[in-house]
PDB file of C-alpha atoms in Angstrom:
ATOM      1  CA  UNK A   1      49.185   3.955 -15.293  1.00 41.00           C
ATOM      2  CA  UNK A   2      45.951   2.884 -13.348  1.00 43.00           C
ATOM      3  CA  UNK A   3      47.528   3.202  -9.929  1.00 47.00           C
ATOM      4  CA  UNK A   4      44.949   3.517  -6.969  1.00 44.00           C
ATOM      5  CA  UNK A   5      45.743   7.132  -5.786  1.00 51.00           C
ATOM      6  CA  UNK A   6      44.775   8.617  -9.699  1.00 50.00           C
ATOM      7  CA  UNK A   7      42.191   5.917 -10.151  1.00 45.00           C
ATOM      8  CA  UNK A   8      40.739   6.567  -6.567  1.00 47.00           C
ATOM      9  CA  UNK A   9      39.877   9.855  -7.016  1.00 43.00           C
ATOM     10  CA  UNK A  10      40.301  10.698 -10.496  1.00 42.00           C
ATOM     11  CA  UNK A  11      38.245   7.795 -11.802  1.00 43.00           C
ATOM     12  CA  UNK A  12      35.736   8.166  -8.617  1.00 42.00           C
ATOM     13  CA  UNK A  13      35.088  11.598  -9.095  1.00 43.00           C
ATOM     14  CA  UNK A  14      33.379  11.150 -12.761  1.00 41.00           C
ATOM     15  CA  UNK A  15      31.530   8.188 -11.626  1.00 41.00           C
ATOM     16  CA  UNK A  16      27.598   8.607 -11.337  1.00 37.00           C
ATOM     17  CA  UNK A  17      25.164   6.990  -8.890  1.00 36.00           C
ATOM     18  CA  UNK A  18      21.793   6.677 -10.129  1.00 37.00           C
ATOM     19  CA  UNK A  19      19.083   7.902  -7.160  1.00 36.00           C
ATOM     20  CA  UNK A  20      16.022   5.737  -7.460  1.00 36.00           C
ATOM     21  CA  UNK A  21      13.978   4.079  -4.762  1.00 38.00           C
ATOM     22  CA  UNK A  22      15.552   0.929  -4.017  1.00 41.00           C
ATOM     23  CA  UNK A  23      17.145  -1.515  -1.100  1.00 51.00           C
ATOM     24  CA  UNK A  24      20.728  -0.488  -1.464  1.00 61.00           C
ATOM     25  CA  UNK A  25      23.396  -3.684  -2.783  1.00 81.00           C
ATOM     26  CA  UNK A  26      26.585  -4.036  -0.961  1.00 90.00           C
ATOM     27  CA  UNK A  27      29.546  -5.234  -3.151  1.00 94.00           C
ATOM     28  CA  UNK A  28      32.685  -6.070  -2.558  1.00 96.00           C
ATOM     29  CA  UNK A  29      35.598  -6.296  -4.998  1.00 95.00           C
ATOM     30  CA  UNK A  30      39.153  -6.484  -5.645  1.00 97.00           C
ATOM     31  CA  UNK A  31      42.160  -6.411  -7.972  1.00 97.00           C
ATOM     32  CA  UNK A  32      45.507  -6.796  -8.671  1.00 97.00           C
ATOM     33  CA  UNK A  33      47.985  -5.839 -11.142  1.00 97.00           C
ATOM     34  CA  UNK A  34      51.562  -4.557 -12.275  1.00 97.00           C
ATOM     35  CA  UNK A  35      53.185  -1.604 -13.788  1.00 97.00           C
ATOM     36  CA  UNK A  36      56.503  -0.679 -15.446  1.00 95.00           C
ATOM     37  CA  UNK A  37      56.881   1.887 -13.052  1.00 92.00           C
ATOM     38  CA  UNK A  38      55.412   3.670 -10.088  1.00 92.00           C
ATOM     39  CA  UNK A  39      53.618   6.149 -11.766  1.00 92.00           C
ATOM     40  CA  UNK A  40      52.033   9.271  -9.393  1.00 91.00           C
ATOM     41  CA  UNK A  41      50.592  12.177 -10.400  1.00 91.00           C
ATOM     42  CA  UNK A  42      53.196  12.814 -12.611  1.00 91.00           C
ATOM     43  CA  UNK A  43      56.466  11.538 -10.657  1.00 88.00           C
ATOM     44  CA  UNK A  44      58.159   8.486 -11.060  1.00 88.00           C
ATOM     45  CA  UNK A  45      58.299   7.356  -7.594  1.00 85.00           C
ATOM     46  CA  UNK A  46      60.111   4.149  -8.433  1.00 81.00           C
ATOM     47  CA  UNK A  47      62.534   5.183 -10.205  1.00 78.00           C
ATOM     48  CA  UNK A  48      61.603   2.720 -13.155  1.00 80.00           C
ATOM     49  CA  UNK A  49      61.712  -0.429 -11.244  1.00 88.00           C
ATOM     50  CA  UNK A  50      58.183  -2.398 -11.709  1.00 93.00           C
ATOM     51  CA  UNK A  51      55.226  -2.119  -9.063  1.00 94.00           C
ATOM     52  CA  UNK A  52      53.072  -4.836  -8.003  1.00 96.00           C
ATOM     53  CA  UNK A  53      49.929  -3.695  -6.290  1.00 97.00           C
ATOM     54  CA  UNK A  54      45.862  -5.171  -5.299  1.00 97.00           C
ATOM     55  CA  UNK A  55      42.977  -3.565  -3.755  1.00 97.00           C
ATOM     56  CA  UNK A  56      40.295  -4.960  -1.778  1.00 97.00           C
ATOM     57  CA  UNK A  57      36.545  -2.252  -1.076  1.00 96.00           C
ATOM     58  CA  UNK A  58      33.352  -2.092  -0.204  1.00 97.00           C
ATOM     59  CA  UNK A  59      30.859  -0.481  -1.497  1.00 96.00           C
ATOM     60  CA  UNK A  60      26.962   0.473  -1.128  1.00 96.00           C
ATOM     61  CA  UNK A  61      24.249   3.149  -1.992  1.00 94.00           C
ATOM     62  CA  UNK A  62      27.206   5.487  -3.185  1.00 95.00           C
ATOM     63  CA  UNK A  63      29.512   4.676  -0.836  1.00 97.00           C
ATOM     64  CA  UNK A  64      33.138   2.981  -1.224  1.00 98.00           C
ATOM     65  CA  UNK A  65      35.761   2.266   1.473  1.00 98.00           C
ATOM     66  CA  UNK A  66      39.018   0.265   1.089  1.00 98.00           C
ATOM     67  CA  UNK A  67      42.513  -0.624   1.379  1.00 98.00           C
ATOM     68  CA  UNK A  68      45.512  -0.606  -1.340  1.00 97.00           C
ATOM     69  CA  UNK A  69      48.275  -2.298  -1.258  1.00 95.00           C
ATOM     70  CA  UNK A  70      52.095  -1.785  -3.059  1.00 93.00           C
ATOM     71  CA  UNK A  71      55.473  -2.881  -3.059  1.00 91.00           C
ATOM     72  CA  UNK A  72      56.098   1.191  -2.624  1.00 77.00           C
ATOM     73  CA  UNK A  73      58.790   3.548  -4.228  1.00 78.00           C
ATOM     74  CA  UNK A  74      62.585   3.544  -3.646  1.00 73.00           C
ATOM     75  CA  UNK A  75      62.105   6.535  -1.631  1.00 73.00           C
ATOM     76  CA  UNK A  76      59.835   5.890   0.653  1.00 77.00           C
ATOM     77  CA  UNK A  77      59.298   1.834   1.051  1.00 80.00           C
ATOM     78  CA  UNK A  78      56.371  -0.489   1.334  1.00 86.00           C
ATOM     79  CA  UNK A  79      53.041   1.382   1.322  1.00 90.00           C
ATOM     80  CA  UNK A  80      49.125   0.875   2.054  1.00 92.00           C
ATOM     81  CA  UNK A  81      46.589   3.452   1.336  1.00 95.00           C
ATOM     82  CA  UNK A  82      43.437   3.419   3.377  1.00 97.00           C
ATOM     83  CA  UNK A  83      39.908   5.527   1.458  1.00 98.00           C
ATOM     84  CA  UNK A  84      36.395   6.548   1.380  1.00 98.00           C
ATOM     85  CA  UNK A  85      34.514   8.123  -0.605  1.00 98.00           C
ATOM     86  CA  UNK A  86      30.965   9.198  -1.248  1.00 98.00           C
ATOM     87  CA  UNK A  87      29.465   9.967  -4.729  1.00 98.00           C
ATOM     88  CA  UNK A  88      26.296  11.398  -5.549  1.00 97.00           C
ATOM     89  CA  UNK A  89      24.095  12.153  -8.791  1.00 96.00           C
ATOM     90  CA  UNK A  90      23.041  16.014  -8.571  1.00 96.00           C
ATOM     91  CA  UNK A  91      21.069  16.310 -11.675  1.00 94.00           C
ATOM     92  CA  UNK A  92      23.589  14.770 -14.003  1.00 95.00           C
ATOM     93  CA  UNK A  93      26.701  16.286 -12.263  1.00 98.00           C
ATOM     94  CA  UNK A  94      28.453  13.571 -10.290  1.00 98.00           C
ATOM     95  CA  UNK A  95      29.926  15.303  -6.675  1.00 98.00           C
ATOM     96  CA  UNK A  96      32.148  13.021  -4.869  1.00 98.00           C
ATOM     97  CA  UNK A  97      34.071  13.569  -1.558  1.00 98.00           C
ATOM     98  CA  UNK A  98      36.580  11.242   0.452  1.00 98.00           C
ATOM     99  CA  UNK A  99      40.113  11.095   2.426  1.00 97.00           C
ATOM    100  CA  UNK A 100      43.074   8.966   1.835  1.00 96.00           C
ATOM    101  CA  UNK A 101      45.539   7.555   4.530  1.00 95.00           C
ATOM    102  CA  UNK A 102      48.968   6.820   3.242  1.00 91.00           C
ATOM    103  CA  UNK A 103      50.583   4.514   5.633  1.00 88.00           C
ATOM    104  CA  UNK A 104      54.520   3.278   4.752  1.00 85.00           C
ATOM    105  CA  UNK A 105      54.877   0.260   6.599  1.00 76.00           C
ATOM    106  CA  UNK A 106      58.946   0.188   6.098  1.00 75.00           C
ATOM    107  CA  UNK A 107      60.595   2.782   4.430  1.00 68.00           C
ATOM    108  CA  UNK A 108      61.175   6.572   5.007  1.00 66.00           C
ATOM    109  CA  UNK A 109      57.845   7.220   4.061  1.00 65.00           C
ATOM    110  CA  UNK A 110      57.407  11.478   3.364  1.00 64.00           C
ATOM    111  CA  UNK A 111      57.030  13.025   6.391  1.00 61.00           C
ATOM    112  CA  UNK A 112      60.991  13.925   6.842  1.00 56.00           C
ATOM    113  CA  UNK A 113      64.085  12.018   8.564  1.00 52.00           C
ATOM    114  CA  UNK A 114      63.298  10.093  11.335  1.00 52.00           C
ATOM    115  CA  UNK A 115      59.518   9.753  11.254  1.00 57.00           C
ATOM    116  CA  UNK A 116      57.620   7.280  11.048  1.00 63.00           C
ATOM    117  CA  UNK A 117      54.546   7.415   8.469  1.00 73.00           C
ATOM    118  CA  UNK A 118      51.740   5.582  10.714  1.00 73.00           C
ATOM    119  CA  UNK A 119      47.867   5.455  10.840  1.00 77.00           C
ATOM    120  CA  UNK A 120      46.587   9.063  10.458  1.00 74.00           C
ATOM    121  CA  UNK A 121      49.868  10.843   9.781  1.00 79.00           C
ATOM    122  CA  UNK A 122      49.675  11.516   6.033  1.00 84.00           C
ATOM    123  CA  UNK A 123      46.033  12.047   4.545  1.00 91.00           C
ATOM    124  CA  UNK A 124      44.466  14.158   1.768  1.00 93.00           C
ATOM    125  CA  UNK A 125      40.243  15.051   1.643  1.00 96.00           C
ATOM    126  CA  UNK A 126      38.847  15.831  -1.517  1.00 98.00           C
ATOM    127  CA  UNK A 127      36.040  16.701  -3.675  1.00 98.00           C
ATOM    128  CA  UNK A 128      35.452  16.101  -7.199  1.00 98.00           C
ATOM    129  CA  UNK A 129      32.938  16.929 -10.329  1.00 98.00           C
ATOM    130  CA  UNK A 130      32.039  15.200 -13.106  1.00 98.00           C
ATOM    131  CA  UNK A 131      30.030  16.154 -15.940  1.00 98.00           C
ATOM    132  CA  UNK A 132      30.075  13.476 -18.861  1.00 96.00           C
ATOM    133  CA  UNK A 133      33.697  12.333 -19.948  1.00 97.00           C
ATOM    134  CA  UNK A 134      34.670  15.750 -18.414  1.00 98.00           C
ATOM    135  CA  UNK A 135      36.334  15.385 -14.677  1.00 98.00           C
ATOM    136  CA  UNK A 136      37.408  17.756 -11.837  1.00 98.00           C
ATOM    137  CA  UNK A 137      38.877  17.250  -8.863  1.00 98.00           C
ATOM    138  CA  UNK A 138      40.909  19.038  -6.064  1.00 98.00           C
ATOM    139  CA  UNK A 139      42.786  17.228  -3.726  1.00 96.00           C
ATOM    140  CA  UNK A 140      43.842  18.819  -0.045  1.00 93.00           C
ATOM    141  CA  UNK A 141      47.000  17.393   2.143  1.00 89.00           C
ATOM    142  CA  UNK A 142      45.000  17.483   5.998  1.00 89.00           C
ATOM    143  CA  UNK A 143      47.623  15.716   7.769  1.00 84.00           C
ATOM    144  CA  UNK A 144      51.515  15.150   7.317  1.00 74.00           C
ATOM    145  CA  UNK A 145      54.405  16.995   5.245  1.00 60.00           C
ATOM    146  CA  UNK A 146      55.775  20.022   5.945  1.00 54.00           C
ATOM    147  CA  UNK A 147      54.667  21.638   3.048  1.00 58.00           C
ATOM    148  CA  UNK A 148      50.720  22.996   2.672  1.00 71.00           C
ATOM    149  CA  UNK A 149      49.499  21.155  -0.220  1.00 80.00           C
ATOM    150  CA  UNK A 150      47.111  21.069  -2.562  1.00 91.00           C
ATOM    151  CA  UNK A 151      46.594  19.488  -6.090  1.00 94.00           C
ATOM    152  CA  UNK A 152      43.998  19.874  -9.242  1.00 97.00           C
ATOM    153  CA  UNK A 153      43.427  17.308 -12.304  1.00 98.00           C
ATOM    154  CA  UNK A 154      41.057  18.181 -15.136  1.00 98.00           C
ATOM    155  CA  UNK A 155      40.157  14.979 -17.059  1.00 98.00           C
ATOM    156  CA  UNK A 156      38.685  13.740 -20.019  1.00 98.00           C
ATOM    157  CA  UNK A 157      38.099  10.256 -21.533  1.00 98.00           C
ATOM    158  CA  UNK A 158      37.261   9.571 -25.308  1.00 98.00           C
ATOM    159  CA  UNK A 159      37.011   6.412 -26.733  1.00 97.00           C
ATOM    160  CA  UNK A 160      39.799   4.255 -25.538  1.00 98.00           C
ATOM    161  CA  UNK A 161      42.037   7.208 -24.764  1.00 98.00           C
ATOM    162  CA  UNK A 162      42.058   9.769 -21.556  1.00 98.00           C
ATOM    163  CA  UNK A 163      43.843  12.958 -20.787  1.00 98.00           C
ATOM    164  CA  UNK A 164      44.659  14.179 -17.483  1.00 98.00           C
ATOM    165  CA  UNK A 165      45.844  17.364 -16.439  1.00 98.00           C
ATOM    166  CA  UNK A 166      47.451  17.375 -12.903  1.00 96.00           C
ATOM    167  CA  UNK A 167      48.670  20.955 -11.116  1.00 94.00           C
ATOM    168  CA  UNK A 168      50.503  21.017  -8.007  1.00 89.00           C
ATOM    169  CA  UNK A 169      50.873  24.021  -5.496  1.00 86.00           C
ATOM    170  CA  UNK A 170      52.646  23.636  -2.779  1.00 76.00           C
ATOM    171  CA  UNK A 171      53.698  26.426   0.153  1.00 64.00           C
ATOM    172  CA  UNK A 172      56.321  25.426   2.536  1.00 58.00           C
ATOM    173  CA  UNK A 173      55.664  26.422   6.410  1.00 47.00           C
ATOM    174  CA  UNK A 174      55.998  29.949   7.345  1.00 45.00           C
ATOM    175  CA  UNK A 175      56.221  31.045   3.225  1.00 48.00           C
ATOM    176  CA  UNK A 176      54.029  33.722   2.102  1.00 44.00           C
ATOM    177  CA  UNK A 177      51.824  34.585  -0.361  1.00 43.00           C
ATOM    178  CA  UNK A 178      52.081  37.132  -3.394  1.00 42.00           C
ATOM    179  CA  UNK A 179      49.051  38.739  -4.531  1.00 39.00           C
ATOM    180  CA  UNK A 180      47.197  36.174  -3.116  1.00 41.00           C
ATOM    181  CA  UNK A 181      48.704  33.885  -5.851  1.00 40.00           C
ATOM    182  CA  UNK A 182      51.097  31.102  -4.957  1.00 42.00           C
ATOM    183  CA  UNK A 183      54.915  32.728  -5.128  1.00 48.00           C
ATOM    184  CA  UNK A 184      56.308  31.816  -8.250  1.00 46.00           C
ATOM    185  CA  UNK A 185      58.469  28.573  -8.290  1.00 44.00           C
ATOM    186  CA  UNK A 186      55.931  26.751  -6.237  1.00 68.00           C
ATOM    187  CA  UNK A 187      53.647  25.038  -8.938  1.00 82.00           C
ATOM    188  CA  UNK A 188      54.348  23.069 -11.813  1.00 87.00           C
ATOM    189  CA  UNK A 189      51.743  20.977 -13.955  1.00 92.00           C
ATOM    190  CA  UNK A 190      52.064  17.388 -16.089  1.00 94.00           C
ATOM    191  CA  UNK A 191      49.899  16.115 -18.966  1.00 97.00           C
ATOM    192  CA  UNK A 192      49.103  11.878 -18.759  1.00 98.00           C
ATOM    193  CA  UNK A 193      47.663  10.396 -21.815  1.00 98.00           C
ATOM    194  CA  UNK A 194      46.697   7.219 -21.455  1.00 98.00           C
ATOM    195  CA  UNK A 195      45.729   4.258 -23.944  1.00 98.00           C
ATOM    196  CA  UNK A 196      43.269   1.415 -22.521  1.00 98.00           C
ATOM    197  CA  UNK A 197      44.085  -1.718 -25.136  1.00 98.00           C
ATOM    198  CA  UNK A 198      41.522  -3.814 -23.256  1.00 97.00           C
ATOM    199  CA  UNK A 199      39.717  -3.618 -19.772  1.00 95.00           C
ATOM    200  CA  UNK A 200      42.800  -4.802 -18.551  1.00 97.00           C
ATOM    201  CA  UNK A 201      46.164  -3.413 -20.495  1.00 98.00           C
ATOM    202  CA  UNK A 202      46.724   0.220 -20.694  1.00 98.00           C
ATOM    203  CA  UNK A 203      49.712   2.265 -21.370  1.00 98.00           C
ATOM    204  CA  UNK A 204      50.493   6.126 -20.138  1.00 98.00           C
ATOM    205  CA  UNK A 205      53.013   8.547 -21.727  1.00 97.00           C
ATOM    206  CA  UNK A 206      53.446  11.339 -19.042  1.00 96.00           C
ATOM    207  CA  UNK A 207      55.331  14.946 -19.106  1.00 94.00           C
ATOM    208  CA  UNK A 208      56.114  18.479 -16.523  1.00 92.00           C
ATOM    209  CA  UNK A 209      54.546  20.675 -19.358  1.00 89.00           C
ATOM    210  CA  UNK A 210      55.505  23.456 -16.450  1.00 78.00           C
ATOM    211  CA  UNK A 211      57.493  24.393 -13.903  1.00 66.00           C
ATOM    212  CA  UNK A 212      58.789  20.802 -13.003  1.00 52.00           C
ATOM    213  CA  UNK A 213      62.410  22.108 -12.055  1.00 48.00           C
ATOM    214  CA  UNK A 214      61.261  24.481  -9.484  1.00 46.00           C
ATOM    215  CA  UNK A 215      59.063  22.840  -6.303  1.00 42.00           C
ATOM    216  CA  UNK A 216      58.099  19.364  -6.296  1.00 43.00           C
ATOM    217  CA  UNK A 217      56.096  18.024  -3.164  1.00 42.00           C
ATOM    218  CA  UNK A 218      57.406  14.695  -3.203  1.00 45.00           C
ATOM    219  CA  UNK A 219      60.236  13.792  -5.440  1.00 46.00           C
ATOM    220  CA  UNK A 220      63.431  15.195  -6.336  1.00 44.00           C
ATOM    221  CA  UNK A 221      63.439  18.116  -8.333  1.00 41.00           C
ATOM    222  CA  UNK A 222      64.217  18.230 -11.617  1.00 44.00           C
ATOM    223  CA  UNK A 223      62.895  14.970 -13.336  1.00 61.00           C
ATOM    224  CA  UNK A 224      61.303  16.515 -16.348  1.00 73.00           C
ATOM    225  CA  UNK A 225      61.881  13.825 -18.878  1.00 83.00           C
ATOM    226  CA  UNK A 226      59.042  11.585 -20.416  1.00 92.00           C
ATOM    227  CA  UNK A 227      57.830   8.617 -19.175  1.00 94.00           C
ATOM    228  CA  UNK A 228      56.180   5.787 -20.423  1.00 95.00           C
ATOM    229  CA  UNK A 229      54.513   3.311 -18.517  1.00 96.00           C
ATOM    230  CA  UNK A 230      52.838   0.068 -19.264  1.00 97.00           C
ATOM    231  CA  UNK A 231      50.981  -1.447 -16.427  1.00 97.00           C
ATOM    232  CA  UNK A 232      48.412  -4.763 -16.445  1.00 98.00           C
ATOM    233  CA  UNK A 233      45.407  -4.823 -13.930  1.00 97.00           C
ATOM    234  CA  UNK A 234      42.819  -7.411 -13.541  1.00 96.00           C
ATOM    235  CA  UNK A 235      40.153  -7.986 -11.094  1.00 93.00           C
ATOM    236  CA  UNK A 236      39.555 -10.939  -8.637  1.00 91.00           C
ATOM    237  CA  UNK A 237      36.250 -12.638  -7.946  1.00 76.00           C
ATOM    238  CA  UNK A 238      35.674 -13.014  -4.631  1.00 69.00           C
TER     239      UNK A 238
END
């Protein structure tokens, strides 16, 4: 599924900017579309009920700032993500860096019982490379949880298919390390593949290829079964 939050950063990180001497062109752009599901780094946040969702940005000279918007997850409600990002050519390498703001305007949001996810209270930074059809980025939870969390995808498009490899590590407050290693029980690791039918229809099949019934960050533990998600997203002239 094309959702914003593995399309943000994902997608971002093996875009290129081409560096040449010229006035710099402000765009800005926007899209909606719908899914199956609420698809997210491997989880299914909505339980398989559908997801309507539409982004508005702007960007310029590299770089991109913007707002997404979603009927949220079961667990957590209503949602908005707030981003920027900066991407840069470094002789062929692509090197992008940005935060994103996860604001849950009615719900539980993730931050625990009784707290309210606001403006600033739930944000990841992080910094991706891409070489080619070959993608790598590492994502860093700055603000929010009670958990210190981090996550990795390794990506790579051919044709009209992709394949992304997402690990999450996760340490909850006052744990320790072993070996310098994250304990064991506190990662696990999902494969998406992903079909793109058109510029606008795509469909994911997604699996925990490891350790999916020890930690997870942000769903219930256990949900190791397939999923398959359809989802439709087309963009808006403005």
């Amino acid at each position: 599924m094309k959702t914003m939050k593995t399309l943000l950063a994902a997608g971002v990180a093996a875009a290129s900017m081409t560096m040449i001497a010229a006035p710099a062109v402000a765009e800005v752009s926007a899209s909606a579309g719908v899914a199956s599901s609420y698809l997210w780094r491997g989880y299914d946040l909505g339980s398989g009920t559908p997801a309507v969702y539409g982004d508005i940005n702007y960007s310029a000279a590299g770089f991109t700032t913007g707002v997404w918007v979603s009927s949220g997850d079961t667990a957590a409600g209503t949602e908005y993500d707030l981003y920027a990002d900066y991407t840069v050519d470094l002789g062929g390498v692509s090197v992008s860096a940005g935060v994103i703001n996860y604001v849950y305007a009615t719900g539980a949001g993730y931050l625990g019982a009784g707290n309210d996810t606001d403006f600033g209270d739930h944000t990841d930074a992080y910094l991706g490379l891409g070489l080619g059809p070959v993608a790598f980025t590492a994502y860093k939870q700055i603000a929010g949880g009670t958990e210190e969390y981090t996550y990795y995808t390794l990506s790579y498009d051919i044709g009209k298919f992709s394949f992304l490899l997402g690990t999450h590590e996760s340490i909850a407050n006052g744990a320790t390390l072993a070996n310098g290693k994250i304990a064991d029980g506190e990662s696990e690791s999902h494969l998406n593949v992903t079909y793109s039918y058109n510029d606008n229809l795509s469909f994911t099949v997604s699996q925990f290829v490891d350790g999916q019934e020890n930690v997870d960050a942000y769903a219930g533990s256990g949900d190791d079964d397939m999923k398959f998600v359809v989802s439709y997203d087309m963009p808006i002239s403005m």
